[in-house]
Amino acid sequence: MKHFRAIKKYFWKYRVRLVIGIFFVFLSNYFSVLTPQITGFVIDFVQRSLNVPGYQPRNNTPGYDPLVIRLTEYMGTGYSLTKVVMLSGLIILLLALLRGIFLFLMRQTIIVMSRHIEYDQKNEIYRHYQQLDMAFYKQNSTGDLMNRITEDVSRVRMFTGPAIMYLVNLVAVISLAVYFMLKRDATLTGFVLAPLPILAVTIYFVNNLIHRKSEKIQEALSDLTTNAQESYSGIRVIKSFVQEKAMLGFFVKNSEHYRNSAIGLAKVEAIYFPSINLLIGLSTLFTIMIGGLYFIAGSHNMDISTIVEFVMYINMLTFPVSAIGLTASMIQRAAASQKRINEFLDTHPAINTEKPAGTSPVGGNIRFENVRFEYPDTGVTAMADFNLDIRKGEKVAVIGRTGSGKTTLAHLLLRMYDPVSGRILVDGTDLRQLPVRALREQVSYVPQDGFLFSDTVSNNIAFGFESANQQAVEHAATLACVHREILSFSEGYSTMIGERGVTLSGGQKQRVSIARALLKDPSIVIFDDCLSAVDAKTEKEITTNLNTYLDGKTAIIITHRIFSLLEFDRIIVLDHGRIAEQGSHRELLAANGYYAGLYARQQSVDQE
């Protein structure tokens, strides 16, 4: 139950609904326990009126509620048998109606409260997801993240709603029914409650088993969700490599694991729930058998009305007590799910986004001072004693072999990660002293694998800029050399491009991502090999457009293409996280190093 401490704040937030709901639970059960007493009175009245042989009238009404006592005293004087039976029937009907009304109100308060908690908890988890750093997302699968914010939260809702409602209802019914049974006949009540210790021991041992199996089910479901999500996202690769059958095999394997885990829990519950009903049946058996023997022997002042009342009380207890198994199962499943949710909520972002700082705009002067960085998930050193100065308005190209640290440079500048040692300065201020939001609002970053949403082309370009007008969107698309192609689509800028831009080519997706960055009009622009899927002619057009657009902006262009580097102020060659070469195009050709070799190879390919 310690895992539920994280949701105490929600119960406090909705405490009024919870208290009112509990009040309605007790009211509904109060009207319910009056019915056996009215029934017992009618049975006594009928026996007395018809002079049933062996009937011994009682001088009082032990175990009756004061309200029932007043009603019976009123009906027992001057009313005929028929009128008493009819009036009692109407009273029982009225009690049932009142119980139904308060049951409705009970659900409207407690169940609605659980929906509010579900809403708040999903928002809290999503908000926390947004604050976590890139390392977290590299270490956790998308399917697992989705499962915790959907399936796990739904299971917690079953605890905050139905489970609490059933639990409070159980306490209310047992409290009221046992109270009136004890007042009626303490000895018979003892026999009725005899199976309860067995029930308590059963619940204790089975609950632990249900909790363990519920954890395994949720883990299996996360694996299954991840497998399905990856299959849908990578459907192009799966089909191109003819791996449909293999992927189906993986899915079936995960599905079987989930099925077997679920069946294991179902087997436990299949024994658990009937066992509870068996114990309830024993209570009914003891009531009729012991009560009947007392009645035959004429002891304990036992009469038929008492036996009938006890049977009715037990019937009232049947559903709440039988729901113990269901309630316990819901609580244990919710505990397992809340434990999984807490694991993520207790994860703190490595990037501290709450540092106070001034609100002065980012100018564009960048400095890396003795920066060392290792990726937390792999431990690979991506930068070592890295130093670099970029002046405001300078256009810098960055090239190098795969794994040389090009993308790492962009990630560090965006504060996706913080360096292990050293520091990065923007306009003389350490990035760690700048608000992350203020920094990223002044930096446009276009990754190689630009992500597009399942939305219109226009909305994808204007992502993050709800106030952007259509003219600005089209201007950005024109600079990215994708405007004419968008107009050729069936619905132009209103064309839906599918999940992750699946309906667009690789080059079109990259250019739409570039248009999105250009619309932002930032101080610093970072292009991370985002023209890799664009042909040389289109690349030249985009580069020409960018020469004017980038005036006055600090630009860092990460690329493998020499052609696009000719008009940059400086070219930097990275190798194993260090600067191997830097200078202008002519200077690097004269140095006859890595850059010169790459240029020669590309020239040879272009000539072919």
mmCIF file of C-alpha atoms in Angstrom, residues 250-568:
data_model
loop_
_atom_site.group_PDB
_atom_site.id
_atom_site.type_symbol
_atom_site.label_atom_id
_atom_site.label_comp_id
_atom_site.label_asym_id
_atom_site.label_seq_id
_atom_site.Cartn_x
_atom_site.Cartn_y
_atom_site.Cartn_z
ATOM 1 C CA PHE A 250 8.005 -11.898 -32.322
ATOM 2 C CA PHE A 251 4.531 -10.520 -31.690
ATOM 3 C CA VAL A 252 3.053 -13.988 -31.147
ATOM 4 C CA LYS A 253 5.857 -14.791 -28.690
ATOM 5 C CA ASN A 254 5.203 -11.623 -26.668
ATOM 6 C CA SER A 255 1.471 -12.205 -26.924
ATOM 7 C CA GLU A 256 1.855 -15.752 -25.606
ATOM 8 C CA HIS A 257 3.910 -14.459 -22.673
ATOM 9 C CA TYR A 258 1.174 -11.939 -21.862
ATOM 10 C CA ARG A 259 -1.532 -14.580 -22.294
ATOM 11 C CA ASN A 260 0.236 -17.057 -20.000
ATOM 12 C CA SER A 261 0.730 -14.361 -17.348
ATOM 13 C CA ALA A 262 -2.942 -13.380 -17.565
ATOM 14 C CA ILE A 263 -4.069 -17.015 -17.417
ATOM 15 C CA GLY A 264 -1.936 -17.528 -14.302
ATOM 16 C CA LEU A 265 -3.783 -14.699 -12.566
ATOM 17 C CA ALA A 266 -7.133 -15.940 -13.873
ATOM 18 C CA LYS A 267 -6.490 -19.389 -12.349
ATOM 19 C CA VAL A 268 -5.819 -17.843 -8.951
ATOM 20 C CA GLU A 269 -8.974 -15.737 -9.171
ATOM 21 C CA ALA A 270 -10.973 -18.742 -10.422
ATOM 22 C CA ILE A 271 -10.280 -20.477 -7.100
ATOM 23 C CA TYR A 272 -10.365 -17.319 -5.001
ATOM 24 C CA PHE A 273 -13.813 -15.951 -5.866
ATOM 25 C CA PRO A 274 -15.776 -19.246 -5.511
ATOM 26 C CA SER A 275 -14.018 -19.870 -2.180
ATOM 27 C CA ILE A 276 -15.413 -16.612 -0.842
ATOM 28 C CA ASN A 277 -18.910 -17.520 -2.040
ATOM 29 C CA LEU A 278 -18.524 -20.918 -0.354
ATOM 30 C CA LEU A 279 -17.755 -19.233 2.974
ATOM 31 C CA ILE A 280 -20.833 -17.020 2.555
ATOM 32 C CA GLY A 281 -22.878 -20.146 1.868
ATOM 33 C CA LEU A 282 -21.584 -21.668 5.094
ATOM 34 C CA SER A 283 -22.892 -18.643 7.005
ATOM 35 C CA THR A 284 -26.354 -19.172 5.507
ATOM 36 C CA LEU A 285 -26.166 -22.897 6.323
ATOM 37 C CA PHE A 286 -25.183 -22.203 9.945
ATOM 38 C CA THR A 287 -28.015 -19.680 10.296
ATOM 39 C CA ILE A 288 -30.731 -22.036 9.094
ATOM 40 C CA MET A 289 -29.333 -25.141 10.788
ATOM 41 C CA ILE A 290 -28.457 -23.631 14.192
ATOM 42 C CA GLY A 291 -31.472 -21.302 14.190
ATOM 43 C CA GLY A 292 -33.759 -24.181 13.221
ATOM 44 C CA LEU A 293 -32.410 -26.410 16.003
ATOM 45 C CA TYR A 294 -32.886 -23.625 18.554
ATOM 46 C CA PHE A 295 -36.411 -23.042 17.286
ATOM 47 C CA ILE A 296 -37.300 -26.742 17.517
ATOM 48 C CA ALA A 297 -35.824 -26.942 21.005
ATOM 49 C CA GLY A 298 -37.594 -23.744 22.018
ATOM 50 C CA SER A 299 -34.360 -22.240 23.330
ATOM 51 C CA HIS A 300 -32.721 -18.797 22.963
ATOM 52 C CA ASN A 301 -36.187 -17.326 22.313
ATOM 53 C CA MET A 302 -35.636 -18.329 18.681
ATOM 54 C CA ASP A 303 -38.506 -17.756 16.289
ATOM 55 C CA ILE A 304 -39.097 -17.862 12.554
ATOM 56 C CA SER A 305 -38.854 -14.080 12.103
ATOM 57 C CA THR A 306 -35.345 -14.048 13.611
ATOM 58 C CA ILE A 307 -34.149 -16.769 11.231
ATOM 59 C CA VAL A 308 -35.692 -14.937 8.267
ATOM 60 C CA GLU A 309 -34.105 -11.647 9.326
ATOM 61 C CA PHE A 310 -30.685 -13.287 9.648
ATOM 62 C CA VAL A 311 -30.985 -14.904 6.229
ATOM 63 C CA MET A 312 -31.868 -11.508 4.765
ATOM 64 C CA TYR A 313 -28.892 -9.895 6.528
ATOM 65 C CA ILE A 314 -26.610 -12.579 5.095
ATOM 66 C CA ASN A 315 -28.065 -12.002 1.624
ATOM 67 C CA MET A 316 -27.277 -8.319 2.082
ATOM 68 C CA LEU A 317 -23.687 -9.298 2.886
ATOM 69 C CA THR A 318 -23.400 -11.679 -0.060
ATOM 70 C CA PHE A 319 -22.412 -9.195 -2.787
ATOM 71 C CA PRO A 320 -20.161 -6.956 -0.650
ATOM 72 C CA VAL A 321 -18.327 -9.933 0.843
ATOM 73 C CA SER A 322 -18.103 -11.754 -2.495
ATOM 74 C CA ALA A 323 -16.692 -8.510 -3.915
ATOM 75 C CA ILE A 324 -13.791 -8.773 -1.452
ATOM 76 C CA GLY A 325 -11.984 -10.963 -3.948
ATOM 77 C CA LEU A 326 -12.627 -8.558 -6.814
ATOM 78 C CA THR A 327 -11.735 -5.557 -4.656
ATOM 79 C CA ALA A 328 -8.536 -7.160 -3.394
ATOM 80 C CA SER A 329 -7.589 -8.045 -6.956
ATOM 81 C CA MET A 330 -8.212 -4.462 -8.119
ATOM 82 C CA ILE A 331 -6.180 -3.075 -5.220
ATOM 83 C CA GLN A 332 -3.229 -5.375 -5.889
ATOM 84 C CA ARG A 333 -3.305 -4.680 -9.627
ATOM 85 C CA ALA A 334 -3.456 -0.965 -8.917
ATOM 86 C CA ALA A 335 -0.568 -1.241 -6.442
ATOM 87 C CA ALA A 336 1.553 -2.987 -9.066
ATOM 88 C CA SER A 337 0.657 -0.317 -11.629
ATOM 89 C CA GLN A 338 1.235 2.568 -9.217
ATOM 90 C CA LYS A 339 4.649 1.114 -8.409
ATOM 91 C CA ARG A 340 5.508 1.248 -12.127
ATOM 92 C CA ILE A 341 4.188 4.815 -12.382
ATOM 93 C CA ASN A 342 6.208 5.871 -9.326
ATOM 94 C CA GLU A 343 9.382 4.491 -10.904
ATOM 95 C CA PHE A 344 9.093 7.118 -13.637
ATOM 96 C CA LEU A 345 7.733 9.908 -11.439
ATOM 97 C CA ASP A 346 10.685 9.390 -9.086
ATOM 98 C CA THR A 347 13.099 9.748 -12.007
ATOM 99 C CA HIS A 348 14.607 13.215 -11.906
ATOM 100 C CA PRO A 349 15.835 14.881 -15.099
ATOM 101 C CA ALA A 350 19.597 15.156 -15.416
ATOM 102 C CA ILE A 351 19.072 18.594 -16.948
ATOM 103 C CA ASN A 352 18.044 21.104 -14.285
ATOM 104 C CA THR A 353 15.524 23.394 -15.973
ATOM 105 C CA GLU A 354 14.732 25.539 -12.935
ATOM 106 C CA LYS A 355 17.907 27.621 -12.723
ATOM 107 C CA PRO A 356 17.052 31.330 -12.457
ATOM 108 C CA ALA A 357 18.555 33.624 -15.033
ATOM 109 C CA GLY A 358 18.022 36.878 -16.829
ATOM 110 C CA THR A 359 15.629 37.110 -19.716
ATOM 111 C CA SER A 360 18.054 38.819 -22.121
ATOM 112 C CA PRO A 361 17.792 37.407 -25.664
ATOM 113 C CA VAL A 362 20.383 34.958 -26.977
ATOM 114 C CA GLY A 363 22.789 36.805 -29.271
ATOM 115 C CA GLY A 364 24.709 33.964 -30.890
ATOM 116 C CA ASN A 365 28.287 33.980 -29.536
ATOM 117 C CA ILE A 366 29.148 30.371 -28.639
ATOM 118 C CA ARG A 367 32.138 28.982 -26.754
ATOM 119 C CA PHE A 368 33.039 25.409 -25.766
ATOM 120 C CA GLU A 369 35.661 25.352 -22.987
ATOM 121 C CA ASN A 370 37.442 22.041 -22.281
ATOM 122 C CA VAL A 371 34.199 20.138 -22.765
ATOM 123 C CA ARG A 372 34.171 16.424 -22.036
ATOM 124 C CA PHE A 373 31.067 14.325 -22.572
ATOM 125 C CA GLU A 374 30.100 10.667 -22.251
ATOM 126 C CA TYR A 375 26.700 9.291 -23.218
ATOM 127 C CA PRO A 376 25.104 8.036 -19.973
ATOM 128 C CA ASP A 377 23.491 4.969 -21.543
ATOM 129 C CA THR A 378 26.625 3.627 -23.294
ATOM 130 C CA GLY A 379 29.539 5.291 -21.513
ATOM 131 C CA VAL A 380 31.090 6.140 -24.892
ATOM 132 C CA THR A 381 33.249 9.273 -24.817
ATOM 133 C CA ALA A 382 31.894 11.545 -27.538
ATOM 134 C CA MET A 383 33.965 14.639 -26.718
ATOM 135 C CA ALA A 384 37.261 15.074 -24.895
ATOM 136 C CA ASP A 385 38.827 18.436 -24.011
ATOM 137 C CA PHE A 386 36.829 20.071 -26.785
ATOM 138 C CA ASN A 387 37.355 23.798 -27.379
ATOM 139 C CA LEU A 388 35.582 25.924 -29.974
ATOM 140 C CA ASP A 389 34.662 29.589 -30.462
ATOM 141 C CA ILE A 390 31.895 30.650 -32.856
ATOM 142 C CA ARG A 391 31.218 34.344 -33.316
ATOM 143 C CA LYS A 392 27.756 35.826 -33.646
ATOM 144 C CA GLY A 393 26.616 35.727 -37.276
ATOM 145 C CA GLU A 394 29.315 33.244 -38.295
ATOM 146 C CA LYS A 395 28.415 30.362 -40.621
ATOM 147 C CA VAL A 396 30.297 27.251 -39.573
ATOM 148 C CA ALA A 397 30.242 23.860 -41.275
ATOM 149 C CA VAL A 398 31.027 20.726 -39.269
ATOM 150 C CA ILE A 399 32.079 17.483 -40.957
ATOM 151 C CA GLY A 400 33.700 14.274 -39.834
ATOM 152 C CA ARG A 401 33.461 10.524 -39.763
ATOM 153 C CA THR A 402 30.518 8.733 -38.185
ATOM 154 C CA GLY A 403 30.859 8.916 -34.415
ATOM 155 C CA SER A 404 33.228 11.864 -34.499
ATOM 156 C CA GLY A 405 30.946 13.982 -32.268
ATOM 157 C CA LYS A 406 29.073 16.126 -34.795
ATOM 158 C CA THR A 407 25.551 15.444 -33.488
ATOM 159 C CA THR A 408 26.843 15.519 -29.913
ATOM 160 C CA LEU A 409 27.907 19.123 -30.491
ATOM 161 C CA ALA A 410 24.314 20.005 -31.439
ATOM 162 C CA HIS A 411 22.816 18.084 -28.502
ATOM 163 C CA LEU A 412 25.089 19.814 -26.001
ATOM 164 C CA LEU A 413 24.347 23.240 -27.419
ATOM 165 C CA LEU A 414 20.609 22.539 -27.083
ATOM 166 C CA ARG A 415 21.162 21.190 -23.543
ATOM 167 C CA MET A 416 19.727 17.824 -24.376
ATOM 168 C CA TYR A 417 22.655 16.731 -22.211
ATOM 169 C CA ASP A 418 25.102 18.517 -19.919
ATOM 170 C CA PRO A 419 28.854 17.985 -20.314
ATOM 171 C CA VAL A 420 30.658 15.807 -17.782
ATOM 172 C CA SER A 421 33.253 18.538 -17.365
ATOM 173 C CA GLY A 422 34.023 21.903 -18.882
ATOM 174 C CA ARG A 423 31.357 24.380 -19.849
ATOM 175 C CA ILE A 424 29.490 25.820 -22.803
ATOM 176 C CA LEU A 425 28.903 29.568 -22.956
ATOM 177 C CA VAL A 426 26.380 31.532 -24.990
ATOM 178 C CA ASP A 427 27.054 35.267 -24.970
ATOM 179 C CA GLY A 428 29.367 34.692 -22.013
ATOM 180 C CA THR A 429 26.740 32.892 -19.874
ATOM 181 C CA ASP A 430 27.070 29.230 -18.908
ATOM 182 C CA LEU A 431 24.222 27.247 -20.481
ATOM 183 C CA ARG A 432 23.471 25.758 -17.062
ATOM 184 C CA GLN A 433 22.599 29.247 -15.851
ATOM 185 C CA LEU A 434 20.171 29.880 -18.704
ATOM 186 C CA PRO A 435 16.515 28.782 -18.625
ATOM 187 C CA VAL A 436 16.250 25.836 -21.011
ATOM 188 C CA ARG A 437 13.033 27.175 -22.518
ATOM 189 C CA ALA A 438 14.561 30.599 -23.230
ATOM 190 C CA LEU A 439 17.603 28.959 -24.835
ATOM 191 C CA ARG A 440 15.681 26.590 -27.086
ATOM 192 C CA GLU A 441 13.289 29.319 -28.186
ATOM 193 C CA GLN A 442 16.304 31.082 -29.720
ATOM 194 C CA VAL A 443 17.776 27.985 -31.382
ATOM 195 C CA SER A 444 16.393 26.181 -34.438
ATOM 196 C CA TYR A 445 17.533 22.582 -34.739
ATOM 197 C CA VAL A 446 16.838 20.364 -37.743
ATOM 198 C CA PRO A 447 17.912 16.741 -37.156
ATOM 199 C CA GLN A 448 18.677 14.336 -39.963
ATOM 200 C CA ASP A 449 15.630 12.220 -39.141
ATOM 201 C CA GLY A 450 13.209 15.122 -38.760
ATOM 202 C CA PHE A 451 9.985 14.083 -37.054
ATOM 203 C CA LEU A 452 6.635 14.991 -38.601
ATOM 204 C CA PHE A 453 3.257 14.647 -36.900
ATOM 205 C CA SER A 454 0.125 13.044 -38.266
ATOM 206 C CA ASP A 455 -1.342 16.400 -39.237
ATOM 207 C CA THR A 456 -1.553 18.762 -42.185
ATOM 208 C CA VAL A 457 1.568 20.024 -43.948
ATOM 209 C CA SER A 458 0.735 23.556 -42.829
ATOM 210 C CA ASN A 459 0.396 22.611 -39.162
ATOM 211 C CA ASN A 460 3.659 20.671 -39.269
ATOM 212 C CA ILE A 461 5.543 23.682 -40.596
ATOM 213 C CA ALA A 462 3.842 26.004 -38.086
ATOM 214 C CA PHE A 463 4.431 23.605 -35.171
ATOM 215 C CA GLY A 464 4.996 25.692 -32.053
ATOM 216 C CA PHE A 465 3.764 28.867 -33.762
ATOM 217 C CA GLU A 466 -0.027 28.888 -33.562
ATOM 218 C CA SER A 467 -0.110 32.569 -34.508
ATOM 219 C CA ALA A 468 1.836 32.027 -37.743
ATOM 220 C CA ASN A 469 -0.187 33.062 -40.800
ATOM 221 C CA GLN A 470 -0.370 31.102 -44.030
ATOM 222 C CA GLN A 471 1.813 33.602 -45.858
ATOM 223 C CA ALA A 472 4.672 33.062 -43.397
ATOM 224 C CA VAL A 473 4.255 29.284 -43.672
ATOM 225 C CA GLU A 474 4.452 29.401 -47.467
ATOM 226 C CA HIS A 475 7.471 31.715 -47.361
ATOM 227 C CA ALA A 476 9.333 29.252 -45.112
ATOM 228 C CA ALA A 477 8.378 26.390 -47.451
ATOM 229 C CA THR A 478 9.664 28.405 -50.421
ATOM 230 C CA LEU A 479 13.032 28.931 -48.728
ATOM 231 C CA ALA A 480 13.180 25.168 -48.098
ATOM 232 C CA CYS A 481 12.352 24.475 -51.793
ATOM 233 C CA VAL A 482 9.261 22.421 -50.969
ATOM 234 C CA HIS A 483 6.505 24.956 -51.758
ATOM 235 C CA ARG A 484 5.860 23.795 -55.340
ATOM 236 C CA GLU A 485 5.666 20.150 -54.312
ATOM 237 C CA ILE A 486 3.207 20.945 -51.527
ATOM 238 C CA LEU A 487 0.946 22.739 -54.002
ATOM 239 C CA SER A 488 0.936 19.590 -56.145
ATOM 240 C CA PHE A 489 -0.550 17.568 -53.274
ATOM 241 C CA SER A 490 -4.270 16.770 -53.473
ATOM 242 C CA GLU A 491 -5.179 19.327 -50.796
ATOM 243 C CA GLY A 492 -2.073 21.496 -50.869
ATOM 244 C CA TYR A 493 -1.014 22.718 -47.440
ATOM 245 C CA SER A 494 -4.109 21.061 -45.915
ATOM 246 C CA THR A 495 -2.936 17.594 -46.972
ATOM 247 C CA MET A 496 -2.642 15.109 -44.112
ATOM 248 C CA ILE A 497 0.816 13.570 -44.235
ATOM 249 C CA GLY A 498 0.204 10.508 -42.045
ATOM 250 C CA GLU A 499 2.023 9.311 -38.956
ATOM 251 C CA ARG A 500 5.688 10.387 -38.962
ATOM 252 C CA GLY A 501 5.163 11.831 -42.452
ATOM 253 C CA VAL A 502 4.762 8.369 -43.963
ATOM 254 C CA THR A 503 3.170 9.757 -47.171
ATOM 255 C CA LEU A 504 6.193 11.975 -47.941
ATOM 256 C CA SER A 505 9.539 11.034 -49.426
ATOM 257 C CA GLY A 506 12.690 11.309 -47.344
ATOM 258 C CA GLY A 507 13.722 14.525 -49.088
ATOM 259 C CA GLN A 508 10.279 16.074 -48.670
ATOM 260 C CA LYS A 509 10.254 15.275 -44.946
ATOM 261 C CA GLN A 510 13.658 16.883 -44.515
ATOM 262 C CA ARG A 511 12.599 20.019 -46.356
ATOM 263 C CA VAL A 512 9.358 20.348 -44.370
ATOM 264 C CA SER A 513 11.491 20.075 -41.210
ATOM 265 C CA ILE A 514 13.783 22.805 -42.565
ATOM 266 C CA ALA A 515 10.768 25.024 -43.317
ATOM 267 C CA ARG A 516 9.600 24.552 -39.711
ATOM 268 C CA ALA A 517 12.996 25.720 -38.432
ATOM 269 C CA LEU A 518 13.118 28.706 -40.792
ATOM 270 C CA LEU A 519 9.675 29.884 -39.671
ATOM 271 C CA LYS A 520 11.009 30.144 -36.132
ATOM 272 C CA ASP A 521 13.459 32.957 -37.070
ATOM 273 C CA PRO A 522 15.975 32.217 -34.260
ATOM 274 C CA SER A 523 19.378 33.639 -33.323
ATOM 275 C CA ILE A 524 21.157 30.294 -33.761
ATOM 276 C CA VAL A 525 20.466 27.718 -36.491
ATOM 277 C CA ILE A 526 21.730 24.117 -36.392
ATOM 278 C CA PHE A 527 21.270 21.841 -39.421
ATOM 279 C CA ASP A 528 22.316 18.276 -38.587
ATOM 280 C CA ASP A 529 22.915 16.617 -41.964
ATOM 281 C CA CYS A 530 19.324 17.484 -42.846
ATOM 282 C CA LEU A 531 20.004 17.571 -46.609
ATOM 283 C CA SER A 532 21.227 13.978 -46.834
ATOM 284 C CA ALA A 533 18.103 12.852 -48.736
ATOM 285 C CA VAL A 534 18.018 15.885 -51.051
ATOM 286 C CA ASP A 535 19.522 15.826 -54.545
ATOM 287 C CA ALA A 536 22.471 18.099 -55.359
ATOM 288 C CA LYS A 537 20.428 20.519 -57.471
ATOM 289 C CA THR A 538 17.794 21.071 -54.774
ATOM 290 C CA GLU A 539 20.528 21.328 -52.156
ATOM 291 C CA LYS A 540 22.155 24.113 -54.147
ATOM 292 C CA GLU A 541 18.832 25.991 -54.345
ATOM 293 C CA ILE A 542 18.291 25.635 -50.596
ATOM 294 C CA THR A 543 21.864 26.737 -49.866
ATOM 295 C CA THR A 544 21.395 29.806 -52.067
ATOM 296 C CA ASN A 545 18.188 30.720 -50.219
ATOM 297 C CA LEU A 546 19.854 30.167 -46.865
ATOM 298 C CA ASN A 547 22.766 32.485 -47.652
ATOM 299 C CA THR A 548 20.381 35.447 -47.439
ATOM 300 C CA TYR A 549 18.231 34.041 -44.630
ATOM 301 C CA LEU A 550 21.218 33.300 -42.392
ATOM 302 C CA ASP A 551 22.660 36.822 -42.533
ATOM 303 C CA GLY A 552 23.197 37.979 -38.951
ATOM 304 C CA LYS A 553 22.422 34.524 -37.518
ATOM 305 C CA THR A 554 24.876 32.066 -36.066
ATOM 306 C CA ALA A 555 24.690 28.949 -38.250
ATOM 307 C CA ILE A 556 26.137 25.501 -37.588
ATOM 308 C CA ILE A 557 25.726 23.139 -40.540
ATOM 309 C CA ILE A 558 26.573 19.492 -39.935
ATOM 310 C CA THR A 559 26.971 17.703 -43.253
ATOM 311 C CA HIS A 560 28.835 15.126 -45.322
ATOM 312 C CA ARG A 561 28.551 17.079 -48.563
ATOM 313 C CA ILE A 562 31.435 19.283 -49.619
ATOM 314 C CA PHE A 563 29.360 21.119 -52.201
ATOM 315 C CA SER A 564 27.312 22.885 -49.561
ATOM 316 C CA LEU A 565 30.377 24.029 -47.682
ATOM 317 C CA LEU A 566 31.862 26.374 -50.243
ATOM 318 C CA GLU A 567 30.275 29.591 -48.957
ATOM 319 C CA PHE A 568 30.808 29.138 -45.223
#
